PDB file of C-alpha atoms in Angstrom:
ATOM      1  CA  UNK U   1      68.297 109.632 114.704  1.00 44.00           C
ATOM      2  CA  UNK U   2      70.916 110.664 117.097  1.00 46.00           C
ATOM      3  CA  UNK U   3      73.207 107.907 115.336  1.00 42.00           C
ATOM      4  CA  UNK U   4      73.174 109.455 112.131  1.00 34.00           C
ATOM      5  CA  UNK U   5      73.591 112.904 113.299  1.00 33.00           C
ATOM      6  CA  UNK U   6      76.375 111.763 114.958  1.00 36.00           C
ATOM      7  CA  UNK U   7      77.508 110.211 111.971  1.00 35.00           C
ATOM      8  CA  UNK U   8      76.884 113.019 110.055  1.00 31.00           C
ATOM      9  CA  UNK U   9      79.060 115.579 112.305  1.00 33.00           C
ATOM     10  CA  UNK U  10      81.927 113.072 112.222  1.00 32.00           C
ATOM     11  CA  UNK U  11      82.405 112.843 108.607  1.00 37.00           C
ATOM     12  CA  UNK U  12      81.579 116.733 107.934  1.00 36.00           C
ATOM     13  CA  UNK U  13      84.585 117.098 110.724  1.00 37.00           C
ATOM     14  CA  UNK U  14      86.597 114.748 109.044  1.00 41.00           C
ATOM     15  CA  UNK U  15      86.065 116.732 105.948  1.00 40.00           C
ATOM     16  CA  UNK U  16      87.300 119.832 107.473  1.00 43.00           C
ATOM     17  CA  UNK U  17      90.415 118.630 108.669  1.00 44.00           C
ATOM     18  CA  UNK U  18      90.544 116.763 105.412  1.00 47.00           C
ATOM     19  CA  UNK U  19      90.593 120.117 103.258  1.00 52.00           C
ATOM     20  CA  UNK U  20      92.929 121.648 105.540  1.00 80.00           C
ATOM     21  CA  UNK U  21      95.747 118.800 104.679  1.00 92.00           C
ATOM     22  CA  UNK U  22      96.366 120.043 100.959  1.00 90.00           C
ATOM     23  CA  UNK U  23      96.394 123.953 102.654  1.00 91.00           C
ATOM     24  CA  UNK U  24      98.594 122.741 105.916  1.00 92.00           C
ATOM     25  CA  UNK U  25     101.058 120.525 103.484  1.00 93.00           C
ATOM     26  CA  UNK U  26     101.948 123.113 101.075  1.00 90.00           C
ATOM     27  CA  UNK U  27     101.547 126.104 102.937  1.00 89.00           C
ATOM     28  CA  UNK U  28     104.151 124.680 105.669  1.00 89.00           C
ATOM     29  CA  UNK U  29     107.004 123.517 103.122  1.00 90.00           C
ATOM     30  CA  UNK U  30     110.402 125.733 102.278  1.00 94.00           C
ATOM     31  CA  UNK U  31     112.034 122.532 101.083  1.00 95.00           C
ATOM     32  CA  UNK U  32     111.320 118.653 100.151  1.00 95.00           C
ATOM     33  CA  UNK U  33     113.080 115.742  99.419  1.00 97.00           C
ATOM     34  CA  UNK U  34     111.560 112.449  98.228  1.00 97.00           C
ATOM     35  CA  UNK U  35     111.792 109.528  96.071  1.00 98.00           C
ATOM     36  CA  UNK U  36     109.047 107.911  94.150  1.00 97.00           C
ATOM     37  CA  UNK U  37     108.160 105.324  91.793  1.00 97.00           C
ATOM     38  CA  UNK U  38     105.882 105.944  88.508  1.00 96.00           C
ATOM     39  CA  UNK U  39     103.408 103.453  87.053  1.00 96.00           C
ATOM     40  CA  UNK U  40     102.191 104.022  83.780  1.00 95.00           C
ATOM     41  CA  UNK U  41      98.761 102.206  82.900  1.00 94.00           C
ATOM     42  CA  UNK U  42      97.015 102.504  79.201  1.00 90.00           C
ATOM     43  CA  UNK U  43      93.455 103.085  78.868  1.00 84.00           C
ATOM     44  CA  UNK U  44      92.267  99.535  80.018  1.00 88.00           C
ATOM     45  CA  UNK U  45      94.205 100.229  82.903  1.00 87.00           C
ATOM     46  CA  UNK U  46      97.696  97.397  81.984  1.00 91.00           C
ATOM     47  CA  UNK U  47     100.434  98.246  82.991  1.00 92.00           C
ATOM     48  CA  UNK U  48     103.007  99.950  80.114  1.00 94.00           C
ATOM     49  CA  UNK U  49     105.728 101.737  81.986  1.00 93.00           C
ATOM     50  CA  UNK U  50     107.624 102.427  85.338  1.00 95.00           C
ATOM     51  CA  UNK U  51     110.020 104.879  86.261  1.00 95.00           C
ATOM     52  CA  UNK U  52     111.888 105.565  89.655  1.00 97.00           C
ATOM     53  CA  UNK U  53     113.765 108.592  90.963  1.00 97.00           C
ATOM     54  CA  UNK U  54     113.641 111.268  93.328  1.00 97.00           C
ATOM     55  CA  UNK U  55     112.383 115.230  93.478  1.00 96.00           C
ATOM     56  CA  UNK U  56     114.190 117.974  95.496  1.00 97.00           C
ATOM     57  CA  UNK U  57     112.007 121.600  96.008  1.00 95.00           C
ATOM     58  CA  UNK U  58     113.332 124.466  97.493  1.00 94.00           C
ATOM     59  CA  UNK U  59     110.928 127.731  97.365  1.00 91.00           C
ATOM     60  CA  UNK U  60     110.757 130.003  95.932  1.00 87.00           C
ATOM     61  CA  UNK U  61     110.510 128.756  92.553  1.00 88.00           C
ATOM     62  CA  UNK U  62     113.263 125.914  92.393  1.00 93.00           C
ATOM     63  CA  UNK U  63     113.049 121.808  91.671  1.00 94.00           C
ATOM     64  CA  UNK U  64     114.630 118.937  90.250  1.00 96.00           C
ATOM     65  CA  UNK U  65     112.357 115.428  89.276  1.00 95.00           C
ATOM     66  CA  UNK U  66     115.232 112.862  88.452  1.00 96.00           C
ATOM     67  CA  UNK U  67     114.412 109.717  86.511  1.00 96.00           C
ATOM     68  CA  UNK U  68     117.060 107.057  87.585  1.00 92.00           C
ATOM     69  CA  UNK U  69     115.708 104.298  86.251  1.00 87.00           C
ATOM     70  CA  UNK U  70     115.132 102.927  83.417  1.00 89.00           C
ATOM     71  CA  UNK U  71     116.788 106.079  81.766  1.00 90.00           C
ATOM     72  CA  UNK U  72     118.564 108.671  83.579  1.00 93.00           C
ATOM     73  CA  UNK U  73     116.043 112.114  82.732  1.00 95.00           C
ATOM     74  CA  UNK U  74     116.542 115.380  84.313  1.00 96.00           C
ATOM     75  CA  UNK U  75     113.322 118.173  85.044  1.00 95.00           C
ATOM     76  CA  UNK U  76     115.080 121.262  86.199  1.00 96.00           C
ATOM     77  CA  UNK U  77     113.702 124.545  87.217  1.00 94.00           C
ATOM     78  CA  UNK U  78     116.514 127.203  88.827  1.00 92.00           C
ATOM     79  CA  UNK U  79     116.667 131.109  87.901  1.00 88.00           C
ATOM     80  CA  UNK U  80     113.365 131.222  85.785  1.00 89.00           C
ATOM     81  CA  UNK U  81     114.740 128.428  83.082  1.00 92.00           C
ATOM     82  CA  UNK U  82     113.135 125.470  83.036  1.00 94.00           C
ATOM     83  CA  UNK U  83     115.464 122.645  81.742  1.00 95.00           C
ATOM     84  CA  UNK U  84     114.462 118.596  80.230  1.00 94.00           C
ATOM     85  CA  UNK U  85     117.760 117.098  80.306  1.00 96.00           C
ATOM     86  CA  UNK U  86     118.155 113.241  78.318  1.00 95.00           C
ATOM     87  CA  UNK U  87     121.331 112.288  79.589  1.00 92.00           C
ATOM     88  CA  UNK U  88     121.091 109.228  77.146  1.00 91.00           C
ATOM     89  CA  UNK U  89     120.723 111.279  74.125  1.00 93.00           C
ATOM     90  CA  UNK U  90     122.928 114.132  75.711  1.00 93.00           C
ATOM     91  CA  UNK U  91     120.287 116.450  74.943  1.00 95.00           C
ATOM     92  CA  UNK U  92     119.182 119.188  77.238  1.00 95.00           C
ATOM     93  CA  UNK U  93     116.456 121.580  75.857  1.00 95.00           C
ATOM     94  CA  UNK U  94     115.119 125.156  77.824  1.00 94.00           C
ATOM     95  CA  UNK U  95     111.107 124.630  77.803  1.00 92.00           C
ATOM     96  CA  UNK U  96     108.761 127.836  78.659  1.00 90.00           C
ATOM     97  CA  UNK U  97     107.418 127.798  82.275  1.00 88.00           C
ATOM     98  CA  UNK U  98     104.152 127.998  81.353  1.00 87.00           C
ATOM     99  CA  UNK U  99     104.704 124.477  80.560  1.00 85.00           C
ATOM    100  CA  UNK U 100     104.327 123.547  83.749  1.00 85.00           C
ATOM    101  CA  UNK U 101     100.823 125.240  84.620  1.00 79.00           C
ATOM    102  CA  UNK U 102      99.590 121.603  84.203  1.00 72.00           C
ATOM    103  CA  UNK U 103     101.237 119.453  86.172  1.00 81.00           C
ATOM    104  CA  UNK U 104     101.664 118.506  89.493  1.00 83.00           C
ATOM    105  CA  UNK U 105     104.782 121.069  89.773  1.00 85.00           C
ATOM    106  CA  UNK U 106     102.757 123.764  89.148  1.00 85.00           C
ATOM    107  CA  UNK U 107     101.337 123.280  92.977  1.00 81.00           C
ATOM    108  CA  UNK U 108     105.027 122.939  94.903  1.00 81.00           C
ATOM    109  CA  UNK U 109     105.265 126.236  92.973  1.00 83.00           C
ATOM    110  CA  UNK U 110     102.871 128.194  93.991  1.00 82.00           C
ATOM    111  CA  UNK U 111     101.934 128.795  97.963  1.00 82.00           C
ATOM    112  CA  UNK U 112      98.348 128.046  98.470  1.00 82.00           C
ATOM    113  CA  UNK U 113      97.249 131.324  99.252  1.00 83.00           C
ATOM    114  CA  UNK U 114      98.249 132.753  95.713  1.00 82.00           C
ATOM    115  CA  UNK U 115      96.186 130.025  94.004  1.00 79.00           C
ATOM    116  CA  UNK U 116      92.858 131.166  93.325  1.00 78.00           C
ATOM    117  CA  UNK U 117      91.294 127.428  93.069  1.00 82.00           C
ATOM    118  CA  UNK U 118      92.480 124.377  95.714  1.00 87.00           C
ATOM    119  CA  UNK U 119      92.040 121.131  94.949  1.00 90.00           C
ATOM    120  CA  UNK U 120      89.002 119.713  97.049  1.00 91.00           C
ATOM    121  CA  UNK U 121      89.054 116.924  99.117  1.00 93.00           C
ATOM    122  CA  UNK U 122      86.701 113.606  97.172  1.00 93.00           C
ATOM    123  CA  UNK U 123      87.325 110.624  99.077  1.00 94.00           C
ATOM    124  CA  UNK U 124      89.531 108.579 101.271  1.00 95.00           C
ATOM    125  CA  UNK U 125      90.732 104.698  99.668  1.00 95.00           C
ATOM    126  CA  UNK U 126      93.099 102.368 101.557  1.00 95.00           C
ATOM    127  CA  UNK U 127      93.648 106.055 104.301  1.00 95.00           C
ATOM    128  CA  UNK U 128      94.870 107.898 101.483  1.00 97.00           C
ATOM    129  CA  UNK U 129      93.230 111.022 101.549  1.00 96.00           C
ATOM    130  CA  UNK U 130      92.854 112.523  97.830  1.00 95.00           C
ATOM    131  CA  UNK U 131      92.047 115.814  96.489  1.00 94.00           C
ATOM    132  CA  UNK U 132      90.893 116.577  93.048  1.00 92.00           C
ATOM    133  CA  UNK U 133      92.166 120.189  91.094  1.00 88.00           C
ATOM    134  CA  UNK U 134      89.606 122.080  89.735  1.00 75.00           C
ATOM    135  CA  UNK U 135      91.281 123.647  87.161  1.00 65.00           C
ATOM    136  CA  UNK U 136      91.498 119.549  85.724  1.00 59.00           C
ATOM    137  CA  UNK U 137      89.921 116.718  86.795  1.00 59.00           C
ATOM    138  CA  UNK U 138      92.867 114.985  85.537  1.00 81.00           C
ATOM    139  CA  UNK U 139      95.069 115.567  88.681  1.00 91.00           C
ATOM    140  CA  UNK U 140      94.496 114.802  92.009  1.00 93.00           C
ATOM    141  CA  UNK U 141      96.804 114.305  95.331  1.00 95.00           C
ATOM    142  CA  UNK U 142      96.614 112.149  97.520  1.00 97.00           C
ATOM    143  CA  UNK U 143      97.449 112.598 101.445  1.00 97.00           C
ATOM    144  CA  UNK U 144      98.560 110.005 103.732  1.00 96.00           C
ATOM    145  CA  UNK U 145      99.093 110.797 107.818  1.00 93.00           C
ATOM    146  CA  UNK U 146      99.133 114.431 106.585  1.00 93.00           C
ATOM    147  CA  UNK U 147     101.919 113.931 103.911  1.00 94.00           C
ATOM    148  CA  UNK U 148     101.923 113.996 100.457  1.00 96.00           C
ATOM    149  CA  UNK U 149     101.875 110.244  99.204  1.00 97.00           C
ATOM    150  CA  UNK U 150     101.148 109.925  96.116  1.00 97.00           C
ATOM    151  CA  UNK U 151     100.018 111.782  92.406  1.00 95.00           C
ATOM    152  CA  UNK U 152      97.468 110.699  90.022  1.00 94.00           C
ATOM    153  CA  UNK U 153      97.079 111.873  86.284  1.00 92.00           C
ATOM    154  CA  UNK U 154      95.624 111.603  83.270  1.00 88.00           C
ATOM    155  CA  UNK U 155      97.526 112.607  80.172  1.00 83.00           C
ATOM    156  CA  UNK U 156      95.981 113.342  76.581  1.00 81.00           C
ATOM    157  CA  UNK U 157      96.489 109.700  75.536  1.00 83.00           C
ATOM    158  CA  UNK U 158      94.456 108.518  78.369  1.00 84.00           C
ATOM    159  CA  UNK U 159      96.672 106.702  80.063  1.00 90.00           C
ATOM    160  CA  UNK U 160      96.521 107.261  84.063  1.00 93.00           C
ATOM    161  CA  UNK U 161      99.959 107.778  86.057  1.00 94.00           C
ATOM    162  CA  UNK U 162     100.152 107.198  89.693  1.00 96.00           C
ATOM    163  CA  UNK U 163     103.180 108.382  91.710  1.00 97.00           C
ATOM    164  CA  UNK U 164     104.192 107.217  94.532  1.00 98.00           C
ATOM    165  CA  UNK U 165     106.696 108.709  97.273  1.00 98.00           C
ATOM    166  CA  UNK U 166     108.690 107.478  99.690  1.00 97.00           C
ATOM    167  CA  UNK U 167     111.401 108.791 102.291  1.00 97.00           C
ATOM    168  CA  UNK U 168     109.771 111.883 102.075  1.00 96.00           C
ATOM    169  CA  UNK U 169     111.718 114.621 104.274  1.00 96.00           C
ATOM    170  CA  UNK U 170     109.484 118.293 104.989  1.00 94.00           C
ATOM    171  CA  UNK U 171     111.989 120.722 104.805  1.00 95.00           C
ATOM    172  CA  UNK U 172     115.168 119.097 104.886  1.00 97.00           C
ATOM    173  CA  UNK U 173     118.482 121.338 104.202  1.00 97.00           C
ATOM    174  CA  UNK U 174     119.506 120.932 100.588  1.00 96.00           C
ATOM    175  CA  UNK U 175     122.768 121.122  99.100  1.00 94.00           C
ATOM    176  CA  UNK U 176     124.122 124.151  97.683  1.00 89.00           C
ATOM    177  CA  UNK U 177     124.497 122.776  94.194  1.00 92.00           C
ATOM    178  CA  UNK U 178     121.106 120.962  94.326  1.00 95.00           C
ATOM    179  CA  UNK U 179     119.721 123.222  91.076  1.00 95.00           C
ATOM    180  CA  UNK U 180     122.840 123.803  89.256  1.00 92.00           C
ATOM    181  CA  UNK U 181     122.391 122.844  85.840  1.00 91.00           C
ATOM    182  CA  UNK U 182     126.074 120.851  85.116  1.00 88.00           C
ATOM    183  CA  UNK U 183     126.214 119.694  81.135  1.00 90.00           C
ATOM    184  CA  UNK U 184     128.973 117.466  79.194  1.00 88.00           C
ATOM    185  CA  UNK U 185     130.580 120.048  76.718  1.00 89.00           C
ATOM    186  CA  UNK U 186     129.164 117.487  73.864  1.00 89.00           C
ATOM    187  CA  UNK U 187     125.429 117.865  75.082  1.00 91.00           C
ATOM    188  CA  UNK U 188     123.299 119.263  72.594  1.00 92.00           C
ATOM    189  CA  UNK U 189     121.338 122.749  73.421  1.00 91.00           C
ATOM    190  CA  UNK U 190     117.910 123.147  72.234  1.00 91.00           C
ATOM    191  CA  UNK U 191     115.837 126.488  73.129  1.00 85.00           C
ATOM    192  CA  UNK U 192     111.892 125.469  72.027  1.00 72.00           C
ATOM    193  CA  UNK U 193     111.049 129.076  72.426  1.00 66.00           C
TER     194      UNK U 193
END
């Protein structure tokens, strides 16, 4: 009896400090600086698609996720525009910012203390650490030695994305230009709103 009891105070502890990771990760960052690596996998779970590239932050409110590889994509958010850049198609269209409410963005975005619900802490696999949104149980983040590691989704076609990070820097200092939005005078300009 006192085994389990024991047991049972060790993983309700572990819990706590668990739930605190999302809070302490978030709430501590001004900047970030990472690359990653993006798996694509249909519904039976093959493979379909990978992408690499790298994500800058800078709060309050600005970020850049750059595809590399296999096409060069830009997602840009500086000055309340919010810019998808195809540097392959030299298009660059200005989306609303509400399209972001949904994705993993949304929560470098926002500090945690202005988010009414915080992801909650499910499990631990291979010590990753992962937390599920409750606005969607689509999304969930997953912690690793009190880092962000790596993103899981599910998009409307049912396919599930995991992305991975690596050389992850906490609030590095960023260059000035980081968020400038620099087009080709023969880029096309779209405006979807």
């Amino acid at each position: 009896m006192i085994n389990f009891l024991g047991s049972l105070a060790l993983f309700f502890s572990s819990m706590a400090i668990a739930n605190n990771e999302f809070e302490a990760f978030f709430g501590s960052l001004e900047t970030l600086s990472a690359n990653f690596t993006q798996q694509t996998y249909n519904d039976v779970n093959a493979p379909i698609d990978e992408t690499s590239g790298y994500l800058r932050f800078e709060r309050p409110a600005s970020f850049i996720w750059q595809t590399n590889s296999p096409i060069e994509q830009t997602l840009l958010l500086h000055n309340k525009e919010l810019w998808l850049v195809d540097t392959e198609l030299e298009q660059a269209s200005q989306r609303p910012i509400s399209e972001l409410e949904n994705t993993p963005l949304y929560w470098l975005i926002n500090r945690p203390e202005q988010l009414k619900k915080l992801p909650k802490y499910t499990h631990s696999k291979h010590g990753v650490n992962w937390y599920q949104t409750q606005q969607s149980d689509q999304l969930s983040f997953g912690f690793r030695n009190s880092s962000l590691y790596a993103l899981h989704l599910t998009n409307t076609l049912g396919q599930n994305i995991q992305v991975v990070f690596s050389e992850m820097a906490l609030n590095p200092s960023l260059e000035q230009n980081t968020f400038v939005l620099n087009l080709a005078n023969d880029f096309d300009i779209i405006r979807s709103f």
